[in-house]
XYZ file of C-alpha atoms in Angstrom:
670
model
C 11.890 48.420 39.714
C 9.873 50.196 36.979
C 8.135 48.021 34.407
C 8.680 48.006 30.662
C 5.579 47.102 28.656
C 5.275 46.345 24.951
C 2.207 45.163 23.110
C 0.537 44.517 19.839
C -3.179 43.931 20.072
C -3.993 41.057 22.438
C -0.318 39.989 22.796
C 1.804 41.844 25.350
C 4.890 41.537 27.537
C 5.421 43.066 30.974
C 8.983 42.886 32.328
C 11.373 44.788 34.570
C 14.049 47.206 33.304
C 16.477 44.325 32.755
C 13.981 42.709 30.437
C 13.511 39.927 32.978
C 10.170 38.395 33.870
C 10.208 37.273 37.489
C 7.362 35.285 39.064
C 5.536 37.647 41.433
C 1.947 37.184 42.648
C 1.579 40.953 43.038
C 2.602 41.877 39.487
C 1.061 40.905 36.108
C 4.512 40.222 34.617
C 4.874 37.860 31.688
C 4.172 37.179 28.035
C 0.393 37.115 27.569
C -1.551 35.882 24.555
C -5.329 35.545 24.227
C -5.918 36.117 27.953
C -3.319 33.621 29.233
C 0.282 33.904 30.390
C 2.627 31.956 28.108
C 5.800 32.974 29.964
C 5.843 33.592 33.704
C 9.647 33.437 33.950
C 12.233 34.797 31.487
C 15.537 35.733 33.116
C 18.997 36.226 31.608
C 22.040 35.077 33.546
C 25.726 35.570 32.635
C 27.941 32.928 34.219
C 25.072 32.311 36.622
C 24.782 35.949 37.708
C 22.056 38.516 37.261
C 23.105 41.536 35.169
C 22.720 45.211 36.000
C 20.517 47.439 33.852
C 21.944 50.699 32.555
C 18.788 51.321 30.543
C 15.593 49.592 29.591
C 12.681 51.102 27.748
C 10.131 50.657 25.006
C 11.325 52.298 21.789
C 8.149 51.460 19.858
C 4.857 50.102 21.101
C 5.931 46.579 20.056
C 9.672 46.818 20.715
C 11.909 47.334 23.743
C 15.679 47.635 24.183
C 17.625 46.754 27.338
C 21.331 47.514 27.864
C 22.862 45.357 30.593
C 26.352 44.971 32.044
C 28.065 42.417 34.238
C 27.958 43.343 37.931
C 31.343 44.319 39.370
C 30.384 44.731 43.029
C 32.276 48.020 43.350
C 32.291 51.475 41.817
C 36.078 51.192 41.414
C 35.898 48.505 38.720
C 34.163 49.072 35.414
C 32.262 46.352 33.573
C 33.974 44.642 30.669
C 31.002 42.709 29.268
C 27.754 44.201 27.993
C 24.532 42.628 26.745
C 22.103 44.350 24.398
C 18.639 42.765 24.448
C 16.243 43.848 21.720
C 12.723 42.437 22.073
C 9.659 42.650 19.898
C 6.200 41.182 20.366
C 3.421 40.084 18.014
C 1.796 36.616 18.124
C 4.690 35.562 20.333
C 8.029 37.171 21.099
C 11.431 37.463 19.444
C 14.556 38.513 21.306
C 17.950 39.340 19.788
C 20.998 39.197 22.031
C 24.326 40.971 21.450
C 27.085 40.101 23.897
C 30.269 42.187 23.667
C 33.696 41.720 25.259
C 35.160 45.178 25.963
C 38.345 43.848 27.608
C 41.757 43.100 26.122
C 41.573 39.405 27.058
C 39.536 36.574 25.547
C 36.651 35.544 27.793
C 34.854 32.186 28.118
C 31.221 33.048 28.875
C 28.029 31.161 29.559
C 24.802 33.027 28.786
C 21.575 31.409 29.942
C 17.899 32.222 29.812
C 15.805 30.685 32.581
C 12.183 30.211 31.597
C 8.869 28.956 32.874
C 5.189 29.126 31.974
C 2.381 28.842 34.508
C -0.302 29.357 31.819
C -2.324 31.433 34.243
C -5.599 32.799 32.975
C -5.676 36.611 33.288
C -8.422 36.215 35.928
C -6.232 33.736 37.826
C -3.411 36.279 37.832
C -5.695 39.041 39.025
C -7.470 36.975 41.687
C -4.598 34.606 42.589
C -6.460 31.425 41.686
C -4.899 27.978 41.362
C -4.591 25.856 38.202
C -6.447 22.565 37.876
C -5.026 21.139 34.630
C -1.781 19.328 33.772
C 1.504 20.990 32.796
C 4.104 19.271 30.621
C 7.486 19.970 29.018
C 9.241 18.468 26.007
C 12.936 19.016 25.287
C 14.015 18.498 21.692
C 17.306 19.023 19.840
C 16.358 22.527 18.681
C 13.485 23.693 20.901
C 11.710 23.327 24.234
C 7.927 23.094 24.426
C 6.100 24.164 27.573
C 2.503 23.017 27.632
C -0.715 22.966 29.605
C -3.857 20.950 29.023
C -7.188 20.436 30.667
C -9.596 18.249 28.768
C -9.659 19.515 25.179
C -8.226 22.908 26.196
C -4.526 23.261 25.408
C -1.880 25.997 25.298
C 1.798 25.733 24.374
C 4.917 27.900 24.380
C 7.815 26.913 22.081
C 11.318 28.315 22.672
C 13.828 28.066 19.832
C 17.428 29.197 19.275
C 20.432 28.000 17.263
C 23.647 26.533 18.720
C 22.098 26.272 22.161
C 21.989 23.692 24.929
C 18.482 23.007 26.283
C 17.036 21.774 29.551
C 13.370 21.843 30.518
C 13.873 25.192 32.245
C 16.783 26.908 30.486
C 18.491 27.567 27.204
C 22.244 28.107 27.412
C 24.896 29.446 25.038
C 28.590 28.703 25.616
C 30.735 31.363 23.997
C 34.405 32.231 23.694
C 34.594 35.969 23.052
C 37.771 37.515 21.723
C 38.713 41.080 22.724
C 36.301 43.659 21.207
C 34.231 40.851 19.700
C 30.428 40.867 19.627
C 28.437 37.634 19.566
C 24.852 37.683 18.280
C 21.916 35.317 18.325
C 18.104 35.281 18.279
C 15.669 33.489 20.539
C 12.139 32.917 19.311
C 9.125 32.311 21.557
C 6.092 30.981 19.687
C 2.635 30.481 21.201
C -0.163 28.114 20.324
C -3.683 27.147 21.317
C -5.396 23.845 20.572
C -6.611 25.283 17.250
C -4.224 28.143 16.503
C -0.470 28.254 15.984
C 0.529 31.763 14.858
C 3.952 32.604 13.463
C 6.319 34.883 15.349
C 6.996 38.051 13.379
C 9.987 40.362 13.295
C 9.788 43.906 14.558
C 7.281 46.061 12.682
C 6.006 43.286 10.446
C 2.403 44.528 10.377
C -0.268 42.459 12.090
C -2.881 44.809 10.636
C -4.172 45.814 7.193
C -1.342 48.334 7.292
C 1.511 49.116 9.643
C 2.202 51.954 12.048
C 3.571 54.488 9.577
C 0.700 53.924 7.174
C -1.713 54.283 10.098
C -0.123 57.593 11.092
C 0.000 58.822 7.501
C -3.730 58.115 7.069
C -4.669 60.267 10.086
C -5.097 64.058 9.811
C -1.992 66.183 10.245
C -2.029 68.408 13.340
C -0.340 71.775 13.699
C -0.458 73.762 16.924
C 1.307 76.596 18.664
C 1.686 74.326 21.715
C 4.392 71.718 21.056
C 3.093 69.366 23.755
C -0.205 69.001 21.917
C 1.536 67.594 18.869
C 3.295 65.027 21.070
C 0.040 64.094 22.798
C -1.745 63.703 19.471
C 1.025 61.528 18.034
C 1.104 59.410 21.188
C -2.651 58.857 21.078
C -2.498 57.604 17.508
C 0.444 55.306 18.311
C -1.308 53.854 21.359
C -4.502 53.219 19.414
C -2.418 51.478 16.763
C -0.785 49.322 19.445
C -4.141 48.313 20.916
C -5.551 47.149 17.555
C -6.320 43.463 17.153
C -8.265 41.208 14.820
C -11.566 39.915 16.244
C -12.244 36.303 15.341
C -15.565 37.210 13.701
C -14.046 39.931 11.459
C -10.522 38.571 10.851
C -9.614 41.050 8.117
C -10.200 44.216 10.169
C -8.980 45.673 13.463
C -10.586 47.227 16.527
C -9.153 48.410 19.856
C -8.573 46.264 22.936
C -9.572 48.097 26.111
C -6.288 48.465 27.998
C -3.033 46.959 29.267
C -2.605 44.772 31.284
C -6.013 43.577 32.504
C -8.310 44.412 29.599
C -6.558 43.301 26.414
C -9.787 42.000 24.917
C -12.964 43.081 23.170
C -15.116 45.257 25.433
C -18.377 46.570 24.045
C -18.503 49.859 25.927
C -14.795 50.635 25.599
C -14.565 49.758 21.911
C -17.683 51.778 21.068
C -16.606 54.899 22.944
C -13.043 54.674 21.624
C -14.341 54.270 18.075
C -16.596 57.295 18.575
C -13.626 59.332 19.835
C -11.474 58.328 16.861
C -14.077 58.708 14.080
C -12.792 62.016 12.639
C -9.238 60.677 12.639
C -9.104 56.893 12.005
C -12.678 55.861 11.123
C -12.039 52.253 10.070
C -11.933 51.058 13.713
C -15.548 52.117 14.117
C -16.786 49.987 11.220
C -14.989 46.915 12.582
C -16.278 47.515 16.113
C -19.873 47.751 14.935
C -19.603 44.639 12.780
C -17.789 42.609 15.454
C -20.310 43.539 18.155
C -23.242 42.815 15.850
C -21.748 39.367 15.133
C -21.713 38.634 18.883
C -25.136 40.169 19.651
C -27.158 37.956 21.992
C -29.996 35.976 20.431
C -31.358 34.151 23.494
C -31.681 34.385 27.242
C -28.654 33.001 29.074
C -28.707 33.760 32.805
C -25.065 32.769 33.361
C -23.832 35.294 30.774
C -26.511 37.955 31.473
C -27.601 37.606 27.845
C -30.952 38.652 26.386
C -32.020 38.859 22.719
C -30.648 42.005 21.070
C -28.179 42.851 23.834
C -24.644 43.972 22.918
C -21.810 42.270 24.764
C -19.793 43.724 27.602
C -16.662 41.550 27.437
C -15.254 38.631 25.451
C -12.394 36.469 26.737
C -10.546 33.463 25.321
C -8.857 32.091 28.440
C -9.347 28.869 30.368
C -11.911 30.144 32.848
C -14.205 31.480 30.138
C -13.765 28.270 28.113
C -14.921 26.083 31.024
C -17.700 28.506 32.082
C -15.989 29.246 35.393
C -16.278 32.891 34.372
C -19.117 34.208 32.197
C -16.999 36.210 29.713
C -17.509 33.889 26.746
C -18.922 36.467 25.946
C -20.543 38.244 28.886
C -23.411 40.692 28.380
C -23.590 42.380 31.798
C -23.759 46.011 30.683
C -26.940 48.051 30.351
C -25.353 50.850 28.313
C -23.619 48.998 25.474
C -26.832 48.432 23.513
C -27.939 52.091 23.273
C -24.289 53.077 22.700
C -24.196 50.676 19.736
C -27.093 52.577 18.142
C -25.533 55.969 18.901
C -22.207 55.008 17.334
C -23.884 53.369 14.329
C -25.612 56.661 13.525
C -22.472 58.697 14.171
C -20.499 56.395 11.882
C -22.943 56.935 9.013
C -23.013 60.699 9.582
C -19.217 60.850 9.279
C -18.524 58.290 6.579
C -21.720 58.123 4.522
C -21.301 54.337 4.552
C -24.941 53.364 4.123
C -23.998 49.893 2.977
C -22.786 49.060 6.499
C -25.831 50.679 8.101
C -28.138 48.671 5.856
C -26.210 45.470 6.596
C -26.624 46.167 10.330
C -30.322 47.048 10.149
C -31.297 43.717 11.745
C -28.926 44.051 14.724
C -29.994 47.695 15.152
C -33.680 46.770 15.250
C -32.903 43.981 17.720
C -31.060 46.524 19.896
C -34.123 48.782 19.920
C -36.297 45.832 20.916
C -33.907 45.020 23.761
C -34.173 48.568 25.112
C -37.964 48.392 25.032
C -38.510 44.796 26.204
C -35.588 43.701 28.364
C -33.837 46.921 29.338
C -36.983 48.288 30.994
C -36.937 45.829 33.893
C -39.543 47.562 36.045
C -41.889 48.819 33.340
C -41.311 52.476 34.211
C -39.812 53.417 30.831
C -36.231 53.577 32.118
C -33.356 51.188 31.419
C -32.200 49.536 34.626
C -30.049 46.526 35.465
C -30.114 43.519 37.777
C -27.784 40.644 37.034
C -29.305 37.305 36.094
C -26.123 35.769 37.514
C -25.699 36.890 41.144
C -22.780 34.490 41.680
C -20.294 35.756 39.068
C -22.133 38.499 37.179
C -21.533 42.199 37.669
C -23.648 43.875 40.308
C -23.296 47.322 38.724
C -23.663 47.445 34.944
C -23.081 51.072 33.965
C -19.654 52.450 32.996
C -18.844 52.911 36.674
C -19.090 49.171 37.211
C -17.343 48.682 40.551
C -19.430 47.281 43.389
C -19.691 50.522 45.362
C -20.002 53.098 42.580
C -23.753 53.827 42.721
C -24.169 55.089 46.262
C -26.060 57.644 48.268
C -24.141 60.757 49.344
C -23.276 59.052 52.652
C -21.734 56.090 50.815
C -24.620 53.628 51.286
C -25.017 51.432 48.169
C -28.263 52.013 46.283
C -30.585 48.976 46.173
C -30.964 47.091 42.894
C -32.210 47.287 40.219
C -30.515 50.603 39.444
C -31.398 52.995 36.629
C -28.449 55.382 36.329
C -29.114 58.784 34.826
C -26.615 58.692 31.970
C -28.030 55.452 30.545
C -31.415 57.175 30.198
C -29.643 59.899 28.231
C -28.067 57.252 26.004
C -31.487 55.637 25.467
C -32.965 59.006 24.483
C -30.143 59.753 22.052
C -30.234 56.207 20.646
C -33.936 56.546 19.816
C -33.502 59.873 18.069
C -30.488 58.677 16.103
C -32.094 55.379 15.121
C -35.162 57.310 13.976
C -32.918 59.176 11.534
C -31.429 55.922 10.266
C -34.907 54.407 9.872
C -36.098 57.411 7.875
C -33.020 58.055 5.714
C -31.371 54.627 5.345
C -34.034 51.961 5.870
C -37.082 53.749 4.495
C -39.224 52.902 7.550
C -41.102 56.114 8.329
C -43.381 54.393 10.826
C -40.451 53.261 12.964
C -38.866 56.700 12.699
C -41.996 58.467 13.902
C -42.526 56.018 16.773
C -38.953 56.312 18.012
C -39.122 60.113 17.967
C -42.364 60.050 19.969
C -40.827 57.603 22.430
C -37.720 59.783 22.761
C -39.816 62.879 23.517
C -41.832 60.970 26.104
C -38.672 59.624 27.739
C -37.160 63.099 27.928
C -40.256 64.473 29.650
C -40.552 61.610 32.126
C -36.814 61.631 32.827
C -36.929 65.279 33.825
C -39.934 64.684 36.061
C -38.336 61.770 37.905
C -34.602 62.535 37.967
C -34.437 66.330 38.323
C -33.793 67.462 41.919
C -34.995 71.085 42.018
C -33.652 71.753 45.516
C -30.197 70.529 44.505
C -30.129 71.907 40.965
C -28.882 68.684 39.377
C -30.099 65.281 38.207
C -30.108 62.271 40.519
C -27.262 59.845 39.967
C -29.801 57.033 39.657
C -33.234 55.746 40.535
C -32.859 52.861 42.961
C -34.738 49.580 43.183
C -37.358 51.084 45.471
C -38.120 53.906 43.058
C -36.220 56.560 45.030
C -33.792 59.075 43.516
C -30.133 58.721 44.517
C -29.210 62.385 45.203
C -25.436 61.997 44.792
C -23.636 64.668 42.770
C -21.524 62.821 40.214
C -19.973 63.266 36.782
C -22.755 61.182 35.213
C -24.792 64.364 34.778
C -22.237 65.549 32.208
C -23.159 62.642 29.931
C -26.706 64.007 29.900
C -25.412 67.082 28.083
C -23.656 64.802 25.586
C -26.923 62.964 24.887
C -28.990 66.156 24.556
C -31.657 65.118 27.059
C -31.225 68.229 29.281
C -33.781 71.007 28.605
C -32.332 74.472 28.065
C -33.662 75.818 31.359
C -31.524 73.353 33.352
C -28.251 73.736 31.459
C -26.837 76.580 33.555
C -27.339 74.661 36.782
C -25.803 71.457 35.413
C -22.806 73.291 33.956
C -22.346 75.207 37.186
C -22.000 71.964 39.106
C -19.724 70.307 36.548
C -17.289 73.211 36.490
C -17.676 74.100 40.167
C -14.961 73.413 42.719
C -16.602 70.241 44.054
C -16.644 68.380 40.731
C -13.897 70.088 38.708
C -10.489 69.215 40.166
C -8.516 71.564 37.929
C -7.472 68.599 35.771
C -10.881 67.192 34.939
C -14.306 66.330 36.338
C -14.379 64.073 39.391
C -16.527 60.970 39.238
C -18.106 61.954 42.577
C -18.122 65.497 43.924
C -16.060 66.600 46.900
C -18.082 67.621 49.937
C -20.057 64.360 50.143
C -19.117 61.515 52.525
C -19.029 59.127 49.537
C -16.190 61.126 47.956
C -12.719 59.599 48.050
C -10.194 61.077 45.597
C -8.452 57.696 45.376
C -11.559 55.504 44.977
C -11.855 53.930 41.513
C -15.243 55.440 40.632
C -16.022 57.635 43.641
C -13.721 60.614 43.292
C -11.112 59.928 40.629
C -10.974 61.802 37.313
C -11.393 59.690 34.170
C -10.169 61.299 30.937
C -12.832 59.742 28.696
C -15.526 60.878 31.133
C -14.289 64.473 30.948
C -13.990 64.272 27.138
C -17.645 63.231 26.760
C -18.583 66.041 29.131
C -16.591 68.487 26.974
C -18.578 67.312 23.947
C -21.772 67.859 25.924
C -20.717 71.387 26.836
C -19.966 72.049 23.164
C -23.373 70.681 22.156
C -25.083 73.265 24.357
C -22.863 76.136 23.199
C -20.853 76.324 26.429
C -17.603 76.743 24.540
C -15.558 78.514 27.216
C -16.223 75.750 29.742
C -15.517 73.069 27.136
C -12.218 74.732 26.200
C -11.246 75.046 29.864
C -11.919 71.358 30.462
C -10.075 70.306 27.304
C -7.068 72.449 28.162
C -6.873 71.026 31.695
C -6.973 67.421 30.506
C -4.359 67.991 27.830
C -2.108 69.769 30.309
C -2.373 66.691 32.535
C -1.252 64.430 29.667
C 2.032 66.334 29.376
C 2.965 65.122 32.883
C 2.595 61.445 31.901
C 4.981 61.371 28.932
C 2.152 62.736 26.777
C -0.119 59.730 27.503
C -3.239 60.052 29.630
C -3.661 57.159 32.065
C -6.962 55.409 32.662
C -7.720 57.616 35.674
C -6.251 60.379 37.829
C -6.526 60.830 41.569
C -9.157 63.487 42.282
C -7.010 65.810 44.410
C -7.431 69.502 43.757
C -4.911 70.964 41.325
C -4.142 73.831 43.691
C -3.184 71.357 46.416
C -0.779 69.183 44.413
C 0.362 71.327 41.487
C 0.737 68.196 39.356
C -1.721 65.486 38.302
C -1.433 62.178 40.129
C -2.116 58.914 38.344
C -4.443 56.327 39.847
C -2.327 53.551 41.374
C -3.382 50.610 39.191
C -4.469 52.518 36.090
C -4.171 50.754 32.755
C -1.703 52.355 30.355
C -2.168 52.502 27.468
C -5.929 52.375 27.809
C -8.154 52.740 24.783
C -10.615 55.450 25.714
C -7.901 57.394 27.555
C -5.875 57.229 24.325
C -8.902 58.417 22.369
C -9.577 61.317 24.753
C -7.178 63.857 23.138
C -8.825 63.153 19.775
C -12.300 63.882 21.135
C -11.020 67.002 22.891
C -9.577 68.215 19.575
C -12.952 67.648 17.956
C -14.640 69.584 20.762
C -12.275 72.562 20.529
C -12.469 72.687 16.731
C -16.237 72.189 16.745
C -15.990 69.481 14.076
C -19.352 68.138 12.914
C -20.391 66.234 9.782
C -23.061 68.213 7.929
C -25.054 67.733 4.770
C -22.849 70.233 2.942
C -19.548 68.830 4.261
C -17.394 69.219 7.354
C -18.629 71.857 9.806
C -16.097 73.816 11.874
C -16.953 76.050 14.851
C -13.659 76.446 16.713
C -13.153 77.779 20.230
C -9.479 77.222 21.032
C -7.721 78.117 24.327
C -5.232 80.961 24.058
C -2.253 78.854 25.146
C -2.515 76.740 21.976
C -1.786 79.749 19.752
C -3.523 78.102 16.816
C -4.902 74.723 15.789
C -4.959 73.220 12.330
C -6.036 69.762 11.189
C -5.491 68.861 7.564
C -6.878 65.813 5.795
C -9.880 65.106 8.048
C -11.627 62.047 6.549
C -15.359 61.818 5.945
C -18.000 61.260 3.297
C -16.664 64.441 1.651
C -13.237 62.853 1.124
C -10.669 64.960 2.988
C -11.089 68.432 4.478
C -9.018 70.920 6.483
C -9.851 72.927 9.607
C -7.931 75.894 11.034
C -8.442 78.317 13.904
C -6.525 80.915 15.842
C -6.838 80.661 19.620
C -9.688 82.830 20.872
C -10.825 81.517 24.277
C -9.473 82.779 27.592
C -9.981 79.857 29.994
C -8.888 81.480 33.250
């Protein structure tokens, strides 16, 4: 049965189309809060029987409606009792129930909700691990409390309703319904940690500085000759609003969680890239992301958490396993790209907003990030950032954005030895140095640092080309392995090099030719690994799938080098794919050729919504419109595919206040 998901920030519910949550080791169903499952069972029964679903769907990101009827067992008898379940989520869950008697006779009815809470950590759900603490239940006159404790770690779920009969695993309502009568009630599910007991809110009570409509009203208004684009744009903004949450370190501001269901938490890489994508549209997320990551920046060496002074975190969790150091995400720093990305996004934020106060406040963390790149990131002393986990037991083996175990491989599929220096991270390091040099010169008044970083960036660019360029292949190596050898696998990573600006002009044609050639370009986007190599598998997470955010960064790289036709073609393909998924791009697509399938195919376990997939249409709009912050205001250099007819964005925020951009379609992409 299809799932119905609703969420608000780090609280979410996954149920079936009846609205029921059924224990299933293969499905992440339940009510989750701060990385733990507070309800693992939530099932409605009428007179002891399961109801049939006529409809069940999310009507807003935080609200779902389910219309159920009594089962009759035959098509020749129509139901006479219906149940409308309306659910909303936000620091707990609230469910309203409307039971209606459609018959001409009075009916005695018993409506029950069966409940349970296994308090599984999100990692325990994913990896099917067993609990070690103690569960308890308390039944009171007006509520049931389900609890779990292990030492000083405690979680609770409180279930409340009026005029109900409680047991330790059910709440029951006994009702006499007259003909045509509707009975109504509300059930409230509150959640609590040892130190936090939030209040359940009603639907659309904002959990943010402002609610959904205010969020949408603050974003630029889009007009287009292609109706689907307006739907995609609206959906992206709604999904980003749904994924917002308050970090503990910056409780008055919001930033995006990475994706539902597995990654509803702060992720350095995901939050930075999503904030970059959204800057011209909803810039406040970027400021919060930078401040929250700076507040969690590592200050010492911690092998278990892969931490080193100046390093920006990879992932922060609040569940049981992180609390007891059974998993390193408390926070975990196993990513070699988050630190240069932090510097890139800090500069981009200032360029767009002119907020020098924030840049000056983050000068210390920025300088520490530079020091990390120079001292700790360069593991082998060759001038390149590489990675090797300090925690071989539970740390990540691969610490670039393609962080699955088998993602950095030779063309035949053999894993590259560690430590690995992937090509795109060197591009990030180059761009980070150049951008931080600008901040040092214009915001911090440190000309010496600015000059040194520019010299270092130039030297890195030269050495990178010497080591990574494969003249016989006409592309850059995917990585340099632990034995100093290039990994000659053709992969999408080379597109990020265009985004960073590290590619010299004489190599651009060759790189673009590969990116938009039939082996890498699927017709929907750029494959993570090119077809034609034994390592390619169109259904492998990082070795042949198409990731929307990956293609969006590549489109920005193409735009940077003036390859507007290719950028427009890539943007159009990705946006066309979104229209097949109810105007929401999933985390990843299967890498099958468009000509073979005719429709895009979603990756089997893709997160949805997922933050940087939600941000992808925004970055593609920026690419097509050629939006750039300049010293004299907003720059526009549009190259719009013909099918869009026209594109207009009004009220684009920046240091200039608000500005408008308009273009007729001019680019033939086929």
